[in-house]
Amino acid sequence: MVAAVRYPAGPVRPEQEQHIVESHLRQRGFRWTTQRALIVRMALGTHDHFTAENLLERCRKIAPKVSRATVYRTLAVLEEAGFVAGLDTGGGGRRFEHVLGHEHHDHMVCTVCGRIFEFRDGELERRQEIAARRIGFRIERHSLRIHGTCRACQRAQRGGT
Amino acid sequence: MVAAVRYPAGPVRPEQEQHIVESHLRQRGFRWTTQRALIVRMALGTHDHFTAENLLERCRKIAPKVSRATVYRTLAVLEEAGFVAGLDTGGGGRRFEHVLGHEHHDHMVCTVCGRIFEFRDGELERRQEIAARRIGFRIERHSLRIHGTCRACQRAQRGGT
DNA sequence: GTAGGTGCAAACCTTTTGCAGCATG
DNA sequence: CATGCTGCAAAAGGTTTGCACCTAC
């Protein structure tokens, strides 16, 4: 069990991030290997929602023999430490996103084009807290996913039909 | 693509439900087979959150040769029609729940014991609508899952440590 | 009679694991 | 130099699919 990060939520530059992750892991007795450095760089160097497979491909462009297992194992460490967050988009695979330096947000997934939109509403979080308190549930995290059609796809449907 | 049901959300008795599903599917050109009748009966006759495998077992107690494929295929039809809803509980498998005759609600999943608690808050839905409207997104459905520790497990942890 | 549905088994896809060898601290 | 990490390949879930046979309409 890796303790979760608690670093300022403001903007963080890539080199800083790399360093934060490195020292966080080192302090907890993890080794900082070539592969981990690469995986962390690729995972935090993007703002999209990637799958483990995506990440593997990106890493292999630079180091062709990085193994799938290492990517999964590193993602698990990063997720537990709170540097990335995994989200099931519904339909088997999970996607991951960069958390460090990004504010918490929820997702709207367009069922037509698959694009993911992020949004945030503090009131939503507050209501959840209230609902949880009512039954004595202690929240660790939550995942709110709204499925529907994005503006562009609605327009395309109207135009195309 | 099966059109979604739109039936009164109030309490519905099992025999009524069976009949509603049957006529809904028939009207849309689906055949009402022995297997479907059984699967529907088992799926709607429970109020828990079952996996496809659970459902298969239950069906096989009555008709031992129902195939896994048929259960999956029927669940897909029922889900698309809106009689059951699938939810990823995080960690591979999905679970399904009875929707017909049940009010919409969200879920809290205890990460210790795995139990699922249902709750509902109209304000939550309203805020989501507002957030969606802001970016022109049309909501089809949403899934809010709160992960954490339930009251009983919190007590057990305190007692056990 | 003819779609559509079913059962079986194999295929699939994503993720996890066992193990021998390697590299970090 | 001890242990943790890596790569490989196989295993493990959960779900889907191809196909020949069956059955509801």
CSV table of C-alpha atoms (C1' of nucleotides) in Angstrom, one decimal:
chain,number,residue,atom,x,y,z
A,1,MET,CA,0.0,0.0,0.0
A,2,VAL,CA,1.5,3.3,-1.1
A,3,ALA,CA,0.5,6.4,0.7
A,4,ALA,CA,-1.4,8.8,-1.6
A,5,VAL,CA,0.3,12.0,-2.7
A,6,ARG,CA,-0.8,15.3,-1.3
A,7,TYR,CA,0.9,18.0,-3.4
A,8,PRO,CA,-0.4,21.5,-4.4
A,9,ALA,CA,-3.2,21.1,-6.9
A,10,GLY,CA,-2.0,24.1,-9.0
A,11,PRO,CA,-0.1,23.9,-12.3
A,12,VAL,CA,3.0,21.8,-12.1
A,13,ARG,CA,5.6,21.7,-14.9
A,14,PRO,CA,6.6,18.3,-16.4
A,15,GLU,CA,10.2,18.2,-15.1
A,16,GLN,CA,8.8,19.1,-11.6
A,17,GLU,CA,6.3,16.3,-11.9
A,18,GLN,CA,8.8,13.8,-12.9
A,19,HIS,CA,10.8,14.8,-9.9
A,20,ILE,CA,7.9,14.7,-7.5
A,21,VAL,CA,7.0,11.2,-8.5
A,22,GLU,CA,10.6,10.1,-8.3
A,23,SER,CA,11.2,11.3,-4.8
A,24,HIS,CA,7.8,10.1,-3.6
A,25,LEU,CA,8.5,6.6,-4.8
A,26,ARG,CA,12.1,6.6,-3.6
A,27,GLN,CA,11.1,7.7,-0.2
A,28,ARG,CA,8.8,4.7,0.0
A,29,GLY,CA,11.5,2.3,-0.9
A,30,PHE,CA,10.7,1.9,-4.5
A,31,ARG,CA,13.5,1.7,-7.0
A,32,TRP,CA,13.7,4.3,-9.7
A,33,THR,CA,14.3,2.3,-12.8
A,34,THR,CA,14.8,3.3,-16.4
A,35,GLN,CA,11.4,1.8,-17.2
A,36,ARG,CA,9.6,3.6,-14.5
A,37,ALA,CA,11.1,6.9,-15.5
A,38,LEU,CA,9.9,6.3,-19.0
A,39,ILE,CA,6.4,5.1,-18.1
A,40,VAL,CA,6.0,8.0,-15.7
A,41,ARG,CA,7.1,10.5,-18.4
A,42,MET,CA,4.7,9.1,-20.9
A,43,ALA,CA,1.8,8.8,-18.5
A,44,LEU,CA,2.2,12.3,-17.1
A,45,GLY,CA,3.2,13.9,-20.4
A,46,THR,CA,-0.3,13.6,-21.8
A,47,HIS,CA,-3.6,15.1,-20.9
A,48,ASP,CA,-5.8,12.5,-22.7
A,49,HIS,CA,-7.4,9.5,-21.3
A,50,PHE,CA,-5.2,6.6,-22.2
A,51,THR,CA,-5.5,2.8,-21.9
A,52,ALA,CA,-2.7,0.6,-20.6
A,53,GLU,CA,-2.2,-0.5,-24.2
A,54,ASN,CA,-1.9,3.1,-25.4
A,55,LEU,CA,0.7,3.7,-22.8
A,56,LEU,CA,2.6,0.6,-23.7
A,57,GLU,CA,2.7,1.6,-27.4
A,58,ARG,CA,4.0,5.0,-26.6
A,59,CYS,CA,6.7,3.6,-24.4
A,60,ARG,CA,7.7,1.1,-27.0
A,61,LYS,CA,8.3,3.8,-29.5
A,62,ILE,CA,11.2,4.8,-27.3
A,63,ALA,CA,12.2,1.5,-25.6
A,64,PRO,CA,10.8,-1.3,-27.8
A,65,LYS,CA,11.2,-4.0,-25.2
A,66,VAL,CA,9.3,-2.5,-22.3
A,67,SER,CA,6.9,-5.2,-21.3
A,68,ARG,CA,3.2,-5.0,-20.9
A,69,ALA,CA,3.5,-6.4,-17.4
A,70,THR,CA,5.8,-3.6,-16.3
A,71,VAL,CA,3.4,-1.0,-17.6
A,72,TYR,CA,0.5,-2.6,-15.7
A,73,ARG,CA,2.6,-2.9,-12.6
A,74,THR,CA,3.8,0.7,-12.8
A,75,LEU,CA,0.3,2.0,-13.5
A,76,ALA,CA,-0.9,0.2,-10.4
A,77,VAL,CA,1.8,1.9,-8.3
A,78,LEU,CA,1.0,5.3,-9.8
A,79,GLU,CA,-2.7,4.9,-9.2
A,80,GLU,CA,-2.3,3.8,-5.6
A,81,ALA,CA,0.0,6.8,-5.0
A,82,GLY,CA,-2.6,9.0,-6.6
A,83,PHE,CA,-0.6,10.3,-9.5
A,84,VAL,CA,-3.0,8.9,-12.1
A,85,ALA,CA,-6.6,7.8,-11.7
A,86,GLY,CA,-8.2,4.9,-13.5
A,87,LEU,CA,-11.8,5.2,-14.8
A,88,ASP,CA,-13.9,2.5,-16.4
A,89,THR,CA,-15.5,4.0,-19.4
A,90,GLY,CA,-17.9,1.1,-19.6
A,91,GLY,CA,-17.1,-1.8,-21.9
A,92,GLY,CA,-14.2,-3.8,-20.5
A,93,GLY,CA,-11.1,-1.7,-20.5
A,94,ARG,CA,-10.2,1.1,-18.1
A,95,ARG,CA,-8.6,4.4,-19.0
A,96,PHE,CA,-6.2,6.4,-17.0
A,97,GLU,CA,-5.7,10.1,-16.6
A,98,HIS,CA,-3.1,12.4,-15.2
A,99,VAL,CA,-4.1,13.6,-11.7
A,100,LEU,CA,-1.0,15.3,-10.3
A,101,GLY,CA,-1.4,19.1,-10.8
A,102,HIS,CA,-5.0,18.7,-12.1
A,103,GLU,CA,-8.1,19.6,-10.2
A,104,HIS,CA,-10.6,16.8,-9.5
A,105,HIS,CA,-13.3,16.6,-12.1
A,106,ASP,CA,-16.0,14.3,-13.4
A,107,HIS,CA,-16.6,13.0,-16.9
A,108,MET,CA,-19.1,13.1,-19.7
A,109,VAL,CA,-18.6,10.4,-22.3
A,110,CYS,CA,-20.0,10.9,-25.7
A,111,THR,CA,-21.5,7.5,-26.8
A,112,VAL,CA,-21.3,8.5,-30.5
A,113,CYS,CA,-17.7,9.7,-30.9
A,114,GLY,CA,-16.2,8.5,-27.6
A,115,ARG,CA,-14.8,11.8,-26.7
A,116,ILE,CA,-14.5,12.6,-23.0
A,117,PHE,CA,-15.4,15.9,-21.5
A,118,GLU,CA,-14.4,17.0,-18.1
A,119,PHE,CA,-16.4,19.1,-15.8
A,120,ARG,CA,-16.5,20.0,-12.1
A,121,ASP,CA,-19.1,21.1,-9.7
A,122,GLY,CA,-18.4,21.5,-6.0
A,123,GLU,CA,-22.0,21.3,-5.1
A,124,LEU,CA,-22.1,17.8,-6.5
A,125,GLU,CA,-19.3,16.7,-4.2
A,126,ARG,CA,-21.0,18.3,-1.2
A,127,ARG,CA,-24.3,16.5,-1.9
A,128,GLN,CA,-22.4,13.2,-2.0
A,129,GLU,CA,-20.8,13.9,1.3
A,130,ILE,CA,-24.2,14.6,2.8
A,131,ALA,CA,-25.7,11.4,1.4
A,132,ALA,CA,-22.8,9.4,2.7
A,133,ARG,CA,-22.9,10.9,6.1
A,134,ARG,CA,-26.5,9.9,6.4
A,135,ILE,CA,-25.7,6.2,6.3
A,136,GLY,CA,-22.3,6.4,8.0
A,137,PHE,CA,-20.4,5.7,4.9
A,138,ARG,CA,-16.8,7.0,4.6
A,139,ILE,CA,-16.0,8.2,1.1
A,140,GLU,CA,-12.6,7.3,-0.3
A,141,ARG,CA,-13.3,8.3,-3.9
A,142,HIS,CA,-16.1,8.5,-6.4
A,143,SER,CA,-16.6,8.2,-10.1
A,144,LEU,CA,-19.4,10.1,-11.8
A,145,ARG,CA,-19.7,9.3,-15.5
A,146,ILE,CA,-22.4,10.9,-17.6
A,147,HIS,CA,-23.2,9.2,-20.9
A,148,GLY,CA,-24.9,10.9,-23.7
A,149,THR,CA,-24.3,12.9,-26.9
A,150,CYS,CA,-22.0,15.8,-27.3
A,151,ARG,CA,-22.9,19.0,-29.0
A,152,ALA,CA,-21.0,18.2,-32.2
A,153,CYS,CA,-22.5,14.8,-32.6
A,154,GLN,CA,-26.0,16.1,-32.0
A,155,ARG,CA,-25.5,18.6,-34.7
A,156,ALA,CA,-24.1,15.9,-37.0
A,157,GLN,CA,-27.2,13.7,-36.3
A,158,ARG,CA,-29.6,16.5,-37.1
A,159,GLY,CA,-27.6,17.4,-40.2
A,160,GLY,CA,-27.2,13.8,-41.3
A,161,THR,CA,-30.7,12.6,-40.9
B,1,MET,CA,-31.3,-1.2,-31.3
B,2,VAL,CA,-34.2,-1.8,-29.0
B,3,ALA,CA,-36.3,1.2,-28.0
B,4,ALA,CA,-36.1,1.8,-24.2
B,5,VAL,CA,-39.1,1.1,-22.0
B,6,ARG,CA,-41.1,3.8,-20.6
B,7,TYR,CA,-43.5,2.3,-18.0
B,8,PRO,CA,-44.7,3.7,-14.7
B,9,ALA,CA,-41.9,3.8,-12.1
B,10,GLY,CA,-44.2,2.7,-9.3
B,11,PRO,CA,-44.3,-0.8,-7.8
B,12,VAL,CA,-45.0,-3.5,-10.3
B,13,ARG,CA,-45.7,-7.1,-9.4
B,14,PRO,CA,-43.6,-10.0,-10.7
B,15,GLU,CA,-46.3,-11.4,-13.0
B,16,GLN,CA,-47.0,-8.0,-14.4
B,17,GLU,CA,-43.3,-7.4,-15.0
B,18,GLN,CA,-42.9,-10.7,-16.8
B,19,HIS,CA,-45.8,-9.7,-19.0
B,20,ILE,CA,-44.6,-6.2,-19.7
B,21,VAL,CA,-41.2,-7.5,-20.8
B,22,GLU,CA,-42.8,-10.2,-23.0
B,23,SER,CA,-45.1,-7.8,-24.8
B,24,HIS,CA,-42.4,-5.2,-25.2
B,25,LEU,CA,-40.1,-7.7,-26.9
B,26,ARG,CA,-42.8,-9.3,-29.0
B,27,GLN,CA,-43.9,-6.0,-30.3
B,28,ARG,CA,-40.4,-5.4,-31.5
B,29,GLY,CA,-40.2,-8.7,-33.3
B,30,PHE,CA,-38.2,-10.6,-30.7
B,31,ARG,CA,-39.3,-14.2,-30.1
B,32,TRP,CA,-40.4,-15.2,-26.6
B,33,THR,CA,-38.5,-18.4,-26.0
B,34,THR,CA,-38.5,-20.7,-23.0
B,35,GLN,CA,-35.0,-19.5,-22.2
B,36,ARG,CA,-35.8,-15.8,-22.3
B,37,ALA,CA,-38.8,-16.3,-20.1
B,38,LEU,CA,-36.6,-18.0,-17.6
B,39,ILE,CA,-33.8,-15.5,-17.7
B,40,VAL,CA,-36.2,-12.6,-17.4
B,41,ARG,CA,-37.9,-14.3,-14.5
B,42,MET,CA,-34.6,-14.8,-12.7
B,43,ALA,CA,-33.2,-11.4,-13.5
B,44,LEU,CA,-36.3,-9.5,-12.4
B,45,GLY,CA,-37.1,-11.7,-9.5
B,46,THR,CA,-34.3,-10.5,-7.5
B,47,HIS,CA,-33.3,-7.1,-5.9
B,48,ASP,CA,-29.6,-7.7,-5.6
B,49,HIS,CA,-26.8,-6.8,-7.9
B,50,PHE,CA,-26.0,-9.9,-9.8
B,51,THR,CA,-23.3,-10.8,-12.3
B,52,ALA,CA,-24.0,-12.6,-15.6
B,53,GLU,CA,-22.4,-15.6,-14.0
B,54,ASN,CA,-24.8,-15.4,-11.0
B,55,LEU,CA,-27.7,-15.3,-13.3
B,56,LEU,CA,-26.5,-18.2,-15.3
B,57,GLU,CA,-26.2,-20.4,-12.1
B,58,ARG,CA,-29.7,-19.5,-11.0
B,59,CYS,CA,-31.1,-20.3,-14.4
B,60,ARG,CA,-29.2,-23.6,-14.5
B,61,LYS,CA,-30.8,-24.7,-11.3
B,62,ILE,CA,-34.0,-24.9,-13.2
B,63,ALA,CA,-32.8,-25.6,-16.7
B,64,PRO,CA,-29.3,-27.0,-16.5
B,65,LYS,CA,-28.5,-26.6,-20.1
B,66,VAL,CA,-29.1,-22.9,-20.6
B,67,SER,CA,-26.0,-21.6,-22.1
B,68,ARG,CA,-23.8,-18.8,-20.9
B,69,ALA,CA,-24.0,-17.2,-24.4
B,70,THR,CA,-27.8,-17.0,-24.2
B,71,VAL,CA,-27.6,-15.3,-20.8
B,72,TYR,CA,-25.2,-12.7,-22.1
B,73,ARG,CA,-27.3,-12.2,-25.2
B,74,THR,CA,-30.5,-11.8,-23.3
B,75,LEU,CA,-29.0,-9.5,-20.7
B,76,ALA,CA,-27.8,-7.3,-23.6
B,77,VAL,CA,-31.4,-7.1,-25.0
B,78,LEU,CA,-32.8,-6.4,-21.5
B,79,GLU,CA,-30.3,-3.7,-20.9
B,80,GLU,CA,-30.8,-2.0,-24.1
B,81,ALA,CA,-34.6,-2.1,-23.6
B,82,GLY,CA,-34.0,-0.6,-20.1
B,83,PHE,CA,-35.3,-3.4,-18.0
B,84,VAL,CA,-32.0,-4.0,-16.3
B,85,ALA,CA,-29.0,-1.7,-15.9
B,86,GLY,CA,-25.4,-2.7,-15.9
B,87,LEU,CA,-22.9,-1.1,-13.6
B,88,ASP,CA,-19.1,-1.6,-13.4
B,89,THR,CA,-18.2,-2.1,-9.8
B,90,GLY,CA,-14.6,-1.6,-10.7
B,91,GLY,CA,-12.4,-4.6,-11.2
B,92,GLY,CA,-13.3,-6.4,-14.4
B,93,GLY,CA,-16.9,-7.7,-14.1
B,94,ARG,CA,-20.1,-5.8,-14.4
B,95,ARG,CA,-23.2,-6.3,-12.3
B,96,PHE,CA,-26.8,-5.9,-13.3
B,97,GLU,CA,-29.8,-4.7,-11.4
B,98,HIS,CA,-33.5,-4.7,-11.8
B,99,VAL,CA,-34.7,-1.3,-13.1
B,100,LEU,CA,-38.3,-1.8,-14.1
B,101,GLY,CA,-40.5,-0.7,-11.2
B,102,HIS,CA,-37.5,0.7,-9.3
B,103,GLU,CA,-36.7,4.4,-8.9
B,104,HIS,CA,-33.4,5.6,-10.2
B,105,HIS,CA,-30.7,5.7,-7.6
B,106,ASP,CA,-26.9,5.8,-7.3
B,107,HIS,CA,-24.5,3.4,-5.5
B,108,MET,CA,-22.0,3.4,-2.7
B,109,VAL,CA,-19.7,0.4,-2.9
B,110,CYS,CA,-17.9,-0.7,0.2
B,111,THR,CA,-14.3,-1.5,-0.7
B,112,VAL,CA,-14.0,-3.8,2.3
B,113,CYS,CA,-17.0,-6.1,2.2
B,114,GLY,CA,-18.2,-5.4,-1.3
B,115,ARG,CA,-21.7,-4.6,-0.3
B,116,ILE,CA,-23.6,-2.1,-2.4
B,117,PHE,CA,-25.8,0.6,-0.9
B,118,GLU,CA,-28.3,2.5,-2.9
B,119,PHE,CA,-29.1,6.1,-2.4
B,120,ARG,CA,-30.9,8.9,-4.3
B,121,ASP,CA,-30.7,12.7,-4.3
B,122,GLY,CA,-32.7,14.7,-6.8
B,123,GLU,CA,-30.4,17.6,-6.4
B,124,LEU,CA,-27.5,15.6,-7.7
B,125,GLU,CA,-29.4,14.9,-10.9
B,126,ARG,CA,-30.3,18.5,-11.2
B,127,ARG,CA,-26.7,19.7,-10.9
B,128,GLN,CA,-25.7,17.2,-13.6
B,129,GLU,CA,-28.3,18.6,-15.9
B,130,ILE,CA,-27.0,22.1,-15.4
B,131,ALA,CA,-23.4,21.0,-16.0
B,132,ALA,CA,-24.5,19.2,-19.2
B,133,ARG,CA,-26.5,22.1,-20.5
B,134,ARG,CA,-23.6,24.4,-20.1
B,135,ILE,CA,-21.6,22.5,-22.8
B,136,GLY,CA,-24.5,21.4,-24.9
B,137,PHE,CA,-24.3,17.8,-23.9
B,138,ARG,CA,-27.4,15.6,-24.0
B,139,ILE,CA,-27.6,13.2,-21.1
B,140,GLU,CA,-28.7,9.7,-21.8
B,141,ARG,CA,-27.8,8.1,-18.5
B,142,HIS,CA,-25.3,8.5,-15.8
B,143,SER,CA,-23.5,6.3,-13.3
B,144,LEU,CA,-22.3,7.7,-10.0
B,145,ARG,CA,-20.4,5.2,-7.9
B,146,ILE,CA,-19.0,6.2,-4.5
B,147,HIS,CA,-16.3,4.0,-3.1
B,148,GLY,CA,-15.4,3.9,0.5
B,149,THR,CA,-16.0,2.0,3.7
B,150,CYS,CA,-19.5,1.2,5.1
B,151,ARG,CA,-20.4,1.8,8.7
B,152,ALA,CA,-20.1,-1.8,9.7
B,153,CYS,CA,-16.7,-2.2,8.2
B,154,GLN,CA,-15.5,1.0,9.8
B,155,ARG,CA,-16.6,-0.3,13.2
B,156,ALA,CA,-14.9,-3.7,12.5
B,157,GLN,CA,-11.7,-1.9,11.6
B,158,ARG,CA,-11.7,0.1,14.8
B,159,GLY,CA,-12.5,-2.9,16.8
B,160,GLY,CA,-10.0,-5.2,15.1
B,161,THR,CA,-7.0,-2.8,15.1
C,1,DG,C1',-40.9,-22.9,-44.1
C,2,DT,C1',-37.9,-19.4,-42.5
C,3,DA,C1',-35.9,-16.2,-39.7
C,4,DG,C1',-34.3,-15.8,-35.4
C,5,DG,C1',-32.6,-18.1,-31.2
C,6,DT,C1',-29.8,-21.6,-28.8
C,7,DG,C1',-25.8,-24.4,-27.2
C,8,DC,C1',-21.2,-25.4,-27.6
C,9,DA,C1',-16.6,-24.4,-28.0
C,10,DA,C1',-13.2,-21.6,-29.5
C,11,DA,C1',-11.7,-16.9,-29.8
C,12,DC,C1',-11.0,-12.4,-27.7
C,13,DC,C1',-9.3,-8.8,-24.8
C,14,DT,C1',-7.6,-7.0,-20.9
C,15,DT,C1',-5.2,-7.9,-16.8
C,16,DT,C1',-2.5,-10.9,-13.6
C,17,DT,C1',1.0,-14.1,-12.3
C,18,DG,C1',5.2,-17.5,-12.0
C,19,DC,C1',9.7,-17.6,-12.8
C,20,DA,C1',14.5,-17.0,-14.1
C,21,DG,C1',17.7,-13.4,-14.9
C,22,DC,C1',19.0,-8.4,-14.3
C,23,DA,C1',20.0,-3.9,-12.2
C,24,DT,C1',19.4,-0.7,-8.4
C,25,DG,C1',20.6,1.0,-3.9
D,1,DC,C1',25.3,-8.4,-3.0
D,2,DA,C1',20.4,-8.7,-1.6
D,3,DT,C1',16.2,-7.5,-3.0
D,4,DG,C1',13.2,-5.6,-6.0
D,5,DC,C1',12.1,-5.1,-10.9
D,6,DT,C1',11.8,-6.7,-15.6
D,7,DG,C1',10.6,-9.5,-19.6
D,8,DC,C1',8.5,-13.4,-21.2
D,9,DA,C1',4.9,-16.5,-21.7
D,10,DA,C1',1.2,-18.7,-19.8
D,11,DA,C1',-3.0,-18.3,-17.1
D,12,DA,C1',-6.9,-16.1,-15.7
D,13,DG,C1',-11.2,-13.7,-15.8
D,14,DG,C1',-15.1,-11.9,-18.3
D,15,DT,C1',-17.4,-11.5,-22.6
D,16,DT,C1',-18.2,-12.3,-27.6
D,17,DT,C1',-18.5,-15.0,-31.8
D,18,DG,C1',-18.9,-18.8,-35.6
D,19,DC,C1',-21.5,-22.3,-36.7
D,20,DA,C1',-24.8,-26.2,-37.0
D,21,DC,C1',-29.0,-27.3,-35.2
D,22,DC,C1',-33.5,-26.2,-33.4
D,23,DT,C1',-38.1,-23.8,-32.7
D,24,DA,C1',-41.4,-20.0,-32.5
D,25,DC,C1',-44.1,-17.6,-35.5
